[in-house]
Tab-separated table of C-alpha atoms in Angstrom:
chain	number	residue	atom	x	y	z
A	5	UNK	CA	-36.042	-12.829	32.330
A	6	UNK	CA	-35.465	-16.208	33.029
A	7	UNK	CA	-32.257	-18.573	32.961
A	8	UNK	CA	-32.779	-19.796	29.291
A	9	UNK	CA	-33.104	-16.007	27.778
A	10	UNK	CA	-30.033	-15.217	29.701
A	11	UNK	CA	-28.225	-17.787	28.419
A	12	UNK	CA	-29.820	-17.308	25.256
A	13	UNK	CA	-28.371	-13.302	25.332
A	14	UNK	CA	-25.045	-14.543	26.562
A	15	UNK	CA	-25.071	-16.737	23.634
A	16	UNK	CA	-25.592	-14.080	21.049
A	17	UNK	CA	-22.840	-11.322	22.852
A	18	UNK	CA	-20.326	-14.788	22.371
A	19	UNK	CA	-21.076	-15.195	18.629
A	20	UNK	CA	-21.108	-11.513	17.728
A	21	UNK	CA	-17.792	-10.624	19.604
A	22	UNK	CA	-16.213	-14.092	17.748
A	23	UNK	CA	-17.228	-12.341	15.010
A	24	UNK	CA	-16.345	-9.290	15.438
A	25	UNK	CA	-12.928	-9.730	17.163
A	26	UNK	CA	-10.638	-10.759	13.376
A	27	UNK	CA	-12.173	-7.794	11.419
A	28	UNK	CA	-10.979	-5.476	14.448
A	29	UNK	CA	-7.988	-7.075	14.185
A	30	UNK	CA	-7.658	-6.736	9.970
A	31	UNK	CA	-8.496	-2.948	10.374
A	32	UNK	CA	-5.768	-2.311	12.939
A	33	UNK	CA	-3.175	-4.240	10.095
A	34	UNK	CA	-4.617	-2.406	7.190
A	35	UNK	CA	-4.158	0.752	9.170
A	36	UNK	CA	-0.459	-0.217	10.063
A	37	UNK	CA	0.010	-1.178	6.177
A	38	UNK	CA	-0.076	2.561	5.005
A	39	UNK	CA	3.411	3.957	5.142
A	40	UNK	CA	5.203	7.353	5.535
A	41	UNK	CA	8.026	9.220	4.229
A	42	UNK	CA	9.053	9.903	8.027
A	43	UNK	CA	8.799	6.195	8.586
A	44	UNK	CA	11.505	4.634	6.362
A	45	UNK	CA	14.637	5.311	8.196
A	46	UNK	CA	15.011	4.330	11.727
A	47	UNK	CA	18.538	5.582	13.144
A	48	UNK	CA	22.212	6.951	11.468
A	49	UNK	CA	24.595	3.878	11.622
A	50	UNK	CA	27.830	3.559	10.788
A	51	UNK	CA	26.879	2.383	7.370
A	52	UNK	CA	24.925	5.282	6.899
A	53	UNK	CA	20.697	5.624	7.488
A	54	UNK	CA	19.387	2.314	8.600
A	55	UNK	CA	15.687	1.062	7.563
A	56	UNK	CA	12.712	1.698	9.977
A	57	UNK	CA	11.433	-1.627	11.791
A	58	UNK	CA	8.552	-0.909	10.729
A	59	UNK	CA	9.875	-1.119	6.938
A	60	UNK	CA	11.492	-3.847	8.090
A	61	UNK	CA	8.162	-5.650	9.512
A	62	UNK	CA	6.187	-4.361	6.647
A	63	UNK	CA	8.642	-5.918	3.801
A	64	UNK	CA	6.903	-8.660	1.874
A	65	UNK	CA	3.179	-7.251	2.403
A	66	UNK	CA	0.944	-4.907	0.509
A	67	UNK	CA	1.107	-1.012	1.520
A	68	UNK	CA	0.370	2.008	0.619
A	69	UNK	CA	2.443	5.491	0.542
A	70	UNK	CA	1.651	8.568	-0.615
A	71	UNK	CA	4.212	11.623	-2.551
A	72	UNK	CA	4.488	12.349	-5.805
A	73	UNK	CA	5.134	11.259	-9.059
A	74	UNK	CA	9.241	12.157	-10.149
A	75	UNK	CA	9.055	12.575	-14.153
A	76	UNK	CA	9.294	9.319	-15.966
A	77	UNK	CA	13.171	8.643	-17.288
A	78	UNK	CA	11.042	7.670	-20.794
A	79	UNK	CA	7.080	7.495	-21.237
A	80	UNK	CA	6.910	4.005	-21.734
A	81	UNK	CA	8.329	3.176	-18.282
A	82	UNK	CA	6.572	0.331	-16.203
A	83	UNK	CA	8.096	1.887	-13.336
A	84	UNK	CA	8.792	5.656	-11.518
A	85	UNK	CA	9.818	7.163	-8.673
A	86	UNK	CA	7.583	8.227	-5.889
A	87	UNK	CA	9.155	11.398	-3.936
A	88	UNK	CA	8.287	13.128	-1.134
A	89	UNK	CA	7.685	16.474	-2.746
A	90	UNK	CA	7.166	17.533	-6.226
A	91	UNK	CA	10.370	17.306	-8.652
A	92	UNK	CA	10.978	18.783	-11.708
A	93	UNK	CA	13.834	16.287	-12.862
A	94	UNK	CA	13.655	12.443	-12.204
A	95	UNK	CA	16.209	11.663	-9.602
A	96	UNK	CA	18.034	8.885	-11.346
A	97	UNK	CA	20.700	6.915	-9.094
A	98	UNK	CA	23.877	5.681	-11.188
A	99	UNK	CA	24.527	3.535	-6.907
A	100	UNK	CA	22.862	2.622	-3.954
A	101	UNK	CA	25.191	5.037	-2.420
A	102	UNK	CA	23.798	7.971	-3.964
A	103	UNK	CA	20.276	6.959	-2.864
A	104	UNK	CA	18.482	10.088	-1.682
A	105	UNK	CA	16.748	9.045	1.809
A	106	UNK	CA	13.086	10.933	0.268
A	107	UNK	CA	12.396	8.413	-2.846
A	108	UNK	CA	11.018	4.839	-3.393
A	109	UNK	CA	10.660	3.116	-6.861
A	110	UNK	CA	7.815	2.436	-7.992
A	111	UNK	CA	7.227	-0.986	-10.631
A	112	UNK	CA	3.690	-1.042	-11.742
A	113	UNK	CA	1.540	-4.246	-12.346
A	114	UNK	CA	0.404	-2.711	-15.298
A	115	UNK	CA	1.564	0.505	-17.462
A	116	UNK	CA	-0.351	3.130	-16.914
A	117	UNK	CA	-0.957	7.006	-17.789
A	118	UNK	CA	1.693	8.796	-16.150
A	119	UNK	CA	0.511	12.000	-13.987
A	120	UNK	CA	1.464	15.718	-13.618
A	121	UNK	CA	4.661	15.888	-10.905
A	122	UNK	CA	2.566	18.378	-8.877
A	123	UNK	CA	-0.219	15.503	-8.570
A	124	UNK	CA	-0.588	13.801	-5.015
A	125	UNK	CA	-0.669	10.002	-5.915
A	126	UNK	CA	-1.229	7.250	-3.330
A	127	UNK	CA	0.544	4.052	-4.364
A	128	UNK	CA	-0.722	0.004	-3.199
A	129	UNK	CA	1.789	-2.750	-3.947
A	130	UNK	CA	4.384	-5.074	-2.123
A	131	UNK	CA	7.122	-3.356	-0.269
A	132	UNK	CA	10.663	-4.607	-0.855
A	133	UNK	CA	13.874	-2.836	0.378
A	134	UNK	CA	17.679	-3.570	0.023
A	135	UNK	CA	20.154	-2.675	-3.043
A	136	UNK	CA	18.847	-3.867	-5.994
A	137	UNK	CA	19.948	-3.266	-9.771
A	138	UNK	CA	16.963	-3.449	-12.496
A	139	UNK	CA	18.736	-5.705	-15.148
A	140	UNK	CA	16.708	-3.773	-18.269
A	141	UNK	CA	17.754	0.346	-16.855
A	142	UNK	CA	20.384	-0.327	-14.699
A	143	UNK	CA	18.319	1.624	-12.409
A	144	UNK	CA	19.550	1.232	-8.647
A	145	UNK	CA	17.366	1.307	-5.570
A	146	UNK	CA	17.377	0.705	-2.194
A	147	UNK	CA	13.303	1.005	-1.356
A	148	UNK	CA	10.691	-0.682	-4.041
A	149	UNK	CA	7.375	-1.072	-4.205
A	150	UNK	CA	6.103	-3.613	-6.732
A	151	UNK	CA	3.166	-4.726	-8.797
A	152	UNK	CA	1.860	-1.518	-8.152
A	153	UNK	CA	-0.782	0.239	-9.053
A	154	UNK	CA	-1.628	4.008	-7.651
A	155	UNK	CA	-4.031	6.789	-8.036
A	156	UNK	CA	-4.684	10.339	-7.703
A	157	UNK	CA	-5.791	11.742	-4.066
């Protein structure tokens, strides 16, 4: 082999590991971008359970979570309640300070065909947390996910 194949070689290991390199790096970030009932409460403060970092980190981006659908309060809902395990009764809050620590609300892009509560759904949309008040239900929660979308699994 002489020094212009060599080069030549060294060449094509540079361009393929350039190339390479971001989708490694967008697979590790769309693995970190799924998220876990265990992993949205970090510590016990004095105000109570305390968000994760890593719902803190992943606030603002696209994720995905999977539980269960909560019965819809009424069937034309955009939105419901994702829960950690299957419940019979929808587990309206009247305040944040009766927000159960296994439930995130879930606002749809789109209505869609609600499914059976014993159903394991995985959910995709923007993650949002602190208190917030849904002017049209009065609906309070501290953990959304929005223009949503989710599927059976």
């Amino acid at each position: 082999m002489d020094m212009f194949s060599s080069l030549h070689l060294s060449r094509r290991r540079l361009i393929g590991t350039a190339i390479a390199v971001p989708f490694a790096a967008y697979t590790a970030h769309a693995a970190d971008a799924s998220l876990s009932f265990d992993e949205l409460y970090g510590k016990f403060g004095v105000l109570g359970l305390e968000f994760s970092d890593k719902v803190k980190r992943l606030a603002g981006q696209e994720i995905s979570m999977k539980g269960f659908m909560a019965p819809p309060l009424k069937a034309e809902a955009q939105f419901f309640v994702l829960t950690e395990v299957p419940m019979s009764l929808c587990p309206f809050c009247s305040s944040d300070a009766d927000w159960p620590d296994n439930i995130v609300v879930v606002y749809l892009s789109e209505k869609q065909t609600f499914v059976q509560p014993r159903q394991t759904i995985e959910v995709r949309g923007t993650l949002e947390y602190g208190s917030w008040t849904d002017p049209e239900t009065g609906f309070v929660s501290l953990l959304r996910i929005r223009q949503a979308e989710y599927f059976a699994v």
